[in-house]
mmCIF file of the N, C-alpha and C atoms, coordinates in Angstrom:
data_MODEL
# 
_entry.id   MODEL 
# 
loop_
_atom_site.group_PDB 
_atom_site.id 
_atom_site.type_symbol 
_atom_site.label_atom_id 
_atom_site.label_alt_id 
_atom_site.label_comp_id 
_atom_site.label_asym_id 
_atom_site.label_entity_id 
_atom_site.label_seq_id 
_atom_site.pdbx_PDB_ins_code 
_atom_site.Cartn_x 
_atom_site.Cartn_y 
_atom_site.Cartn_z 
_atom_site.occupancy 
_atom_site.B_iso_or_equiv 
_atom_site.pdbx_formal_charge 
_atom_site.auth_seq_id 
_atom_site.auth_comp_id 
_atom_site.auth_asym_id 
_atom_site.auth_atom_id 
_atom_site.pdbx_PDB_model_num 
ATOM 1   N N  . UNK A 1 1  ? -7.129 -37.017 30.940 1.00 0.00 ? 1  UNK A N  1 
ATOM 2   C CA . UNK A 1 1  ? -5.918 -37.163 29.948 1.00 0.00 ? 1  UNK A CA 1 
ATOM 3   C C  . UNK A 1 1  ? -6.115 -36.795 28.317 1.00 0.00 ? 1  UNK A C  1 
ATOM 4   N N  . UNK A 1 2  ? -7.094 -36.975 27.649 1.00 0.00 ? 2  UNK A N  1 
ATOM 5   C CA . UNK A 1 2  ? -6.866 -37.528 26.086 1.00 0.00 ? 2  UNK A CA 1 
ATOM 6   C C  . UNK A 1 2  ? -7.647 -35.903 26.076 1.00 0.00 ? 2  UNK A C  1 
ATOM 7   N N  . UNK A 1 3  ? -8.001 -35.032 26.673 1.00 0.00 ? 3  UNK A N  1 
ATOM 8   C CA . UNK A 1 3  ? -9.019 -33.523 26.350 1.00 0.00 ? 3  UNK A CA 1 
ATOM 9   C C  . UNK A 1 3  ? -7.548 -33.134 26.031 1.00 0.00 ? 3  UNK A C  1 
ATOM 10  N N  . UNK A 1 4  ? -6.724 -33.470 27.585 1.00 0.00 ? 4  UNK A N  1 
ATOM 11  C CA . UNK A 1 4  ? -5.874 -32.426 27.762 1.00 0.00 ? 4  UNK A CA 1 
ATOM 12  C C  . UNK A 1 4  ? -4.428 -32.017 26.603 1.00 0.00 ? 4  UNK A C  1 
ATOM 13  N N  . UNK A 1 5  ? -4.403 -34.277 25.738 1.00 0.00 ? 5  UNK A N  1 
ATOM 14  C CA . UNK A 1 5  ? -3.306 -34.719 24.292 1.00 0.00 ? 5  UNK A CA 1 
ATOM 15  C C  . UNK A 1 5  ? -4.411 -33.155 23.651 1.00 0.00 ? 5  UNK A C  1 
ATOM 16  N N  . UNK A 1 6  ? -5.574 -33.301 23.742 1.00 0.00 ? 6  UNK A N  1 
ATOM 17  C CA . UNK A 1 6  ? -5.773 -32.758 21.760 1.00 0.00 ? 6  UNK A CA 1 
ATOM 18  C C  . UNK A 1 6  ? -5.800 -30.997 22.150 1.00 0.00 ? 6  UNK A C  1 
ATOM 19  N N  . UNK A 1 7  ? -5.201 -31.052 23.553 1.00 0.00 ? 7  UNK A N  1 
ATOM 20  C CA . UNK A 1 7  ? -5.344 -29.225 23.072 1.00 0.00 ? 7  UNK A CA 1 
ATOM 21  C C  . UNK A 1 7  ? -3.997 -28.780 22.993 1.00 0.00 ? 7  UNK A C  1 
ATOM 22  N N  . UNK A 1 8  ? -3.028 -29.947 23.311 1.00 0.00 ? 8  UNK A N  1 
ATOM 23  C CA . UNK A 1 8  ? -1.839 -29.353 23.529 1.00 0.00 ? 8  UNK A CA 1 
ATOM 24  C C  . UNK A 1 8  ? -0.748 -30.101 22.356 1.00 0.00 ? 8  UNK A C  1 
ATOM 25  N N  . UNK A 1 9  ? -1.563 -30.752 21.347 1.00 0.00 ? 9  UNK A N  1 
ATOM 26  C CA . UNK A 1 9  ? -1.522 -30.865 19.165 1.00 0.00 ? 9  UNK A CA 1 
ATOM 27  C C  . UNK A 1 9  ? -1.288 -28.912 19.220 1.00 0.00 ? 9  UNK A C  1 
ATOM 28  N N  . UNK A 1 10 ? -2.549 -29.137 19.060 1.00 0.00 ? 10 UNK A N  1 
ATOM 29  C CA . UNK A 1 10 ? -2.694 -28.125 18.073 1.00 0.00 ? 10 UNK A CA 1 
ATOM 30  C C  . UNK A 1 10 ? -1.610 -26.803 18.462 1.00 0.00 ? 10 UNK A C  1 
ATOM 31  N N  . UNK A 1 11 ? -0.940 -26.345 19.304 1.00 0.00 ? 11 UNK A N  1 
ATOM 32  C CA . UNK A 1 11 ? -0.317 -25.986 20.610 1.00 0.00 ? 11 UNK A CA 1 
ATOM 33  C C  . UNK A 1 11 ? 0.752  -25.880 19.363 1.00 0.00 ? 11 UNK A C  1 
ATOM 34  N N  . UNK A 1 12 ? 1.342  -27.120 20.463 1.00 0.00 ? 12 UNK A N  1 
ATOM 35  C CA . UNK A 1 12 ? 2.791  -27.719 19.360 1.00 0.00 ? 12 UNK A CA 1 
ATOM 36  C C  . UNK A 1 12 ? 2.848  -26.996 18.149 1.00 0.00 ? 12 UNK A C  1 
ATOM 37  N N  . UNK A 1 13 ? 1.548  -27.498 16.845 1.00 0.00 ? 13 UNK A N  1 
ATOM 38  C CA . UNK A 1 13 ? 1.801  -26.789 16.276 1.00 0.00 ? 13 UNK A CA 1 
ATOM 39  C C  . UNK A 1 13 ? 2.610  -25.686 15.225 1.00 0.00 ? 13 UNK A C  1 
ATOM 40  N N  . UNK A 1 14 ? 1.058  -25.411 16.545 1.00 0.00 ? 14 UNK A N  1 
ATOM 41  C CA . UNK A 1 14 ? 1.920  -23.210 16.736 1.00 0.00 ? 14 UNK A CA 1 
ATOM 42  C C  . UNK A 1 14 ? 2.349  -22.954 16.573 1.00 0.00 ? 14 UNK A C  1 
ATOM 43  N N  . UNK A 1 15 ? 3.325  -23.551 18.013 1.00 0.00 ? 15 UNK A N  1 
ATOM 44  C CA . UNK A 1 15 ? 4.657  -23.333 18.259 1.00 0.00 ? 15 UNK A CA 1 
ATOM 45  C C  . UNK A 1 15 ? 5.551  -23.308 17.211 1.00 0.00 ? 15 UNK A C  1 
ATOM 46  N N  . UNK A 1 16 ? 5.727  -25.471 15.884 1.00 0.00 ? 16 UNK A N  1 
ATOM 47  C CA . UNK A 1 16 ? 7.128  -24.617 15.283 1.00 0.00 ? 16 UNK A CA 1 
ATOM 48  C C  . UNK A 1 16 ? 7.090  -23.564 14.107 1.00 0.00 ? 16 UNK A C  1 
ATOM 49  N N  . UNK A 1 17 ? 5.279  -23.338 14.079 1.00 0.00 ? 17 UNK A N  1 
ATOM 50  C CA . UNK A 1 17 ? 4.627  -22.551 12.854 1.00 0.00 ? 17 UNK A CA 1 
ATOM 51  C C  . UNK A 1 17 ? 5.472  -20.840 12.955 1.00 0.00 ? 17 UNK A C  1 
ATOM 52  N N  . UNK A 1 18 ? 5.900  -20.884 14.490 1.00 0.00 ? 18 UNK A N  1 
ATOM 53  C CA . UNK A 1 18 ? 6.188  -18.578 15.511 1.00 0.00 ? 18 UNK A CA 1 
ATOM 54  C C  . UNK A 1 18 ? 7.877  -19.713 15.081 1.00 0.00 ? 18 UNK A C  1 
ATOM 55  N N  . UNK A 1 19 ? 8.943  -21.391 14.956 1.00 0.00 ? 19 UNK A N  1 
ATOM 56  C CA . UNK A 1 19 ? 9.780  -21.099 14.788 1.00 0.00 ? 19 UNK A CA 1 
ATOM 57  C C  . UNK A 1 19 ? 10.544 -21.109 13.537 1.00 0.00 ? 19 UNK A C  1 
ATOM 58  N N  . UNK A 1 20 ? 9.598  -21.470 12.677 1.00 0.00 ? 20 UNK A N  1 
ATOM 59  C CA . UNK A 1 20 ? 10.564 -21.737 11.941 1.00 0.00 ? 20 UNK A CA 1 
ATOM 60  C C  . UNK A 1 20 ? 10.128 -20.363 10.983 1.00 0.00 ? 20 UNK A C  1 
ATOM 61  N N  . UNK A 1 21 ? 9.185  -19.312 11.175 1.00 0.00 ? 21 UNK A N  1 
ATOM 62  C CA . UNK A 1 21 ? 9.548  -17.627 10.840 1.00 0.00 ? 21 UNK A CA 1 
ATOM 63  C C  . UNK A 1 21 ? 10.751 -16.978 10.480 1.00 0.00 ? 21 UNK A C  1 
ATOM 64  N N  . UNK A 1 22 ? 10.726 -16.762 12.499 1.00 0.00 ? 22 UNK A N  1 
ATOM 65  C CA . UNK A 1 22 ? 12.212 -15.685 12.239 1.00 0.00 ? 22 UNK A CA 1 
ATOM 66  C C  . UNK A 1 22 ? 13.109 -17.027 10.886 1.00 0.00 ? 22 UNK A C  1 
ATOM 67  N N  . UNK A 1 23 ? 13.057 -18.125 11.108 1.00 0.00 ? 23 UNK A N  1 
ATOM 68  C CA . UNK A 1 23 ? 14.537 -18.814 10.970 1.00 0.00 ? 23 UNK A CA 1 
ATOM 69  C C  . UNK A 1 23 ? 15.196 -18.745 9.403  1.00 0.00 ? 23 UNK A C  1 
ATOM 70  N N  . UNK A 1 24 ? 12.758 -18.464 8.935  1.00 0.00 ? 24 UNK A N  1 
ATOM 71  C CA . UNK A 1 24 ? 13.327 -17.848 7.393  1.00 0.00 ? 24 UNK A CA 1 
ATOM 72  C C  . UNK A 1 24 ? 13.987 -16.381 7.617  1.00 0.00 ? 24 UNK A C  1 
ATOM 73  N N  . UNK A 1 25 ? 13.423 -15.612 7.685  1.00 0.00 ? 25 UNK A N  1 
ATOM 74  C CA . UNK A 1 25 ? 14.275 -14.377 8.208  1.00 0.00 ? 25 UNK A CA 1 
ATOM 75  C C  . UNK A 1 25 ? 15.461 -13.998 8.197  1.00 0.00 ? 25 UNK A C  1 
ATOM 76  N N  . UNK A 1 26 ? 15.796 -14.782 9.087  1.00 0.00 ? 26 UNK A N  1 
ATOM 77  C CA . UNK A 1 26 ? 17.673 -14.283 8.335  1.00 0.00 ? 26 UNK A CA 1 
ATOM 78  C C  . UNK A 1 26 ? 18.004 -15.217 8.068  1.00 0.00 ? 26 UNK A C  1 
ATOM 79  N N  . UNK A 1 27 ? 17.849 -16.102 7.461  1.00 0.00 ? 27 UNK A N  1 
ATOM 80  C CA . UNK A 1 27 ? 18.353 -16.260 5.858  1.00 0.00 ? 27 UNK A CA 1 
ATOM 81  C C  . UNK A 1 27 ? 17.793 -15.207 4.912  1.00 0.00 ? 27 UNK A C  1 
ATOM 82  N N  . UNK A 1 28 ? 16.848 -15.320 4.539  1.00 0.00 ? 28 UNK A N  1 
ATOM 83  C CA . UNK A 1 28 ? 16.925 -14.108 4.155  1.00 0.00 ? 28 UNK A CA 1 
ATOM 84  C C  . UNK A 1 28 ? 17.653 -12.385 4.262  1.00 0.00 ? 28 UNK A C  1 
ATOM 85  N N  . UNK A 1 29 ? 18.272 -12.932 5.999  1.00 0.00 ? 29 UNK A N  1 
ATOM 86  C CA . UNK A 1 29 ? 19.195 -11.458 5.698  1.00 0.00 ? 29 UNK A CA 1 
ATOM 87  C C  . UNK A 1 29 ? 20.083 -11.821 4.796  1.00 0.00 ? 29 UNK A C  1 
ATOM 88  N N  . UNK A 1 30 ? 20.969 -13.283 5.286  1.00 0.00 ? 30 UNK A N  1 
ATOM 89  C CA . UNK A 1 30 ? 21.443 -13.323 5.174  1.00 0.00 ? 30 UNK A CA 1 
ATOM 90  C C  . UNK A 1 30 ? 21.961 -12.934 3.122  1.00 0.00 ? 30 UNK A C  1 
ATOM 91  N N  . UNK A 1 31 ? 21.025 -13.834 3.118  1.00 0.00 ? 31 UNK A N  1 
ATOM 92  C CA . UNK A 1 31 ? 21.087 -13.532 1.536  1.00 0.00 ? 31 UNK A CA 1 
ATOM 93  C C  . UNK A 1 31 ? 20.991 -12.100 0.851  1.00 0.00 ? 31 UNK A C  1 
ATOM 94  N N  . UNK A 1 32 ? 20.775 -11.047 2.012  1.00 0.00 ? 32 UNK A N  1 
ATOM 95  C CA . UNK A 1 32 ? 20.810 -10.060 1.892  1.00 0.00 ? 32 UNK A CA 1 
ATOM 96  C C  . UNK A 1 32 ? 22.198 -9.256  1.988  1.00 0.00 ? 32 UNK A C  1 
ATOM 97  N N  . UNK A 1 33 ? 22.945 -9.595  2.481  1.00 0.00 ? 33 UNK A N  1 
ATOM 98  C CA . UNK A 1 33 ? 23.868 -9.172  3.200  1.00 0.00 ? 33 UNK A CA 1 
ATOM 99  C C  . UNK A 1 33 ? 25.279 -9.706  1.731  1.00 0.00 ? 33 UNK A C  1 
ATOM 100 N N  . UNK A 1 34 ? 25.123 -11.769 1.630  1.00 0.00 ? 34 UNK A N  1 
ATOM 101 C CA . UNK A 1 34 ? 26.113 -11.234 0.029  1.00 0.00 ? 34 UNK A CA 1 
ATOM 102 C C  . UNK A 1 34 ? 25.575 -10.649 -0.148 1.00 0.00 ? 34 UNK A C  1 
ATOM 103 N N  . UNK A 1 35 ? 24.313 -10.423 -0.880 1.00 0.00 ? 35 UNK A N  1 
ATOM 104 C CA . UNK A 1 35 ? 24.231 -9.231  -2.293 1.00 0.00 ? 35 UNK A CA 1 
ATOM 105 C C  . UNK A 1 35 ? 25.344 -8.121  -1.827 1.00 0.00 ? 35 UNK A C  1 
ATOM 106 N N  . UNK A 1 36 ? 24.904 -7.601  -1.005 1.00 0.00 ? 36 UNK A N  1 
ATOM 107 C CA . UNK A 1 36 ? 25.804 -6.360  -1.093 1.00 0.00 ? 36 UNK A CA 1 
ATOM 108 C C  . UNK A 1 36 ? 26.863 -6.732  -0.423 1.00 0.00 ? 36 UNK A C  1 
ATOM 109 N N  . UNK A 1 37 ? 27.711 -7.718  -0.374 1.00 0.00 ? 37 UNK A N  1 
ATOM 110 C CA . UNK A 1 37 ? 28.782 -7.800  -0.214 1.00 0.00 ? 37 UNK A CA 1 
ATOM 111 C C  . UNK A 1 37 ? 29.585 -7.499  -1.575 1.00 0.00 ? 37 UNK A C  1 
ATOM 112 N N  . UNK A 1 38 ? 29.006 -8.578  -2.659 1.00 0.00 ? 38 UNK A N  1 
ATOM 113 C CA . UNK A 1 38 ? 29.170 -8.921  -3.693 1.00 0.00 ? 38 UNK A CA 1 
ATOM 114 C C  . UNK A 1 38 ? 29.095 -7.426  -4.332 1.00 0.00 ? 38 UNK A C  1 
ATOM 115 N N  . UNK A 1 39 ? 28.436 -6.360  -3.536 1.00 0.00 ? 39 UNK A N  1 
ATOM 116 C CA . UNK A 1 39 ? 28.935 -5.257  -4.394 1.00 0.00 ? 39 UNK A CA 1 
ATOM 117 C C  . UNK A 1 39 ? 29.568 -4.195  -4.116 1.00 0.00 ? 39 UNK A C  1 
ATOM 118 N N  . UNK A 1 40 ? 30.000 -4.592  -3.147 1.00 0.00 ? 40 UNK A N  1 
ATOM 119 C CA . UNK A 1 40 ? 30.903 -3.644  -2.590 1.00 0.00 ? 40 UNK A CA 1 
ATOM 120 C C  . UNK A 1 40 ? 32.281 -5.453  -4.063 1.00 0.00 ? 40 UNK A C  1 
ATOM 121 N N  . UNK A 1 41 ? 32.240 -6.019  -3.558 1.00 0.00 ? 41 UNK A N  1 
ATOM 122 C CA . UNK A 1 41 ? 33.930 -6.270  -4.119 1.00 0.00 ? 41 UNK A CA 1 
ATOM 123 C C  . UNK A 1 41 ? 33.671 -5.549  -5.524 1.00 0.00 ? 41 UNK A C  1 
ATOM 124 N N  . UNK A 1 42 ? 32.373 -5.656  -6.742 1.00 0.00 ? 42 UNK A N  1 
ATOM 125 C CA . UNK A 1 42 ? 32.426 -4.836  -8.043 1.00 0.00 ? 42 UNK A CA 1 
ATOM 126 C C  . UNK A 1 42 ? 32.871 -4.030  -8.156 1.00 0.00 ? 42 UNK A C  1 
ATOM 127 N N  . UNK A 1 43 ? 32.406 -3.178  -6.515 1.00 0.00 ? 43 UNK A N  1 
ATOM 128 C CA . UNK A 1 43 ? 32.296 -1.198  -6.649 1.00 0.00 ? 43 UNK A CA 1 
ATOM 129 C C  . UNK A 1 43 ? 34.345 -1.389  -6.594 1.00 0.00 ? 43 UNK A C  1 
ATOM 130 N N  . UNK A 1 44 ? 35.132 -1.609  -6.254 1.00 0.00 ? 44 UNK A N  1 
ATOM 131 C CA . UNK A 1 44 ? 36.604 -2.619  -6.047 1.00 0.00 ? 44 UNK A CA 1 
ATOM 132 C C  . UNK A 1 44 ? 37.275 -2.244  -6.902 1.00 0.00 ? 44 UNK A C  1 
# 
């Protein structure tokens, strides 16, 4: 039982890392979208 707990922990941290990455990419995309929106407003 102890062994399974030890092997389970690194897996959890690994999953969290992969979950965090897409979130960061999403926020980056949204930031880029906002920038293009501002450019469009300025062009008008």
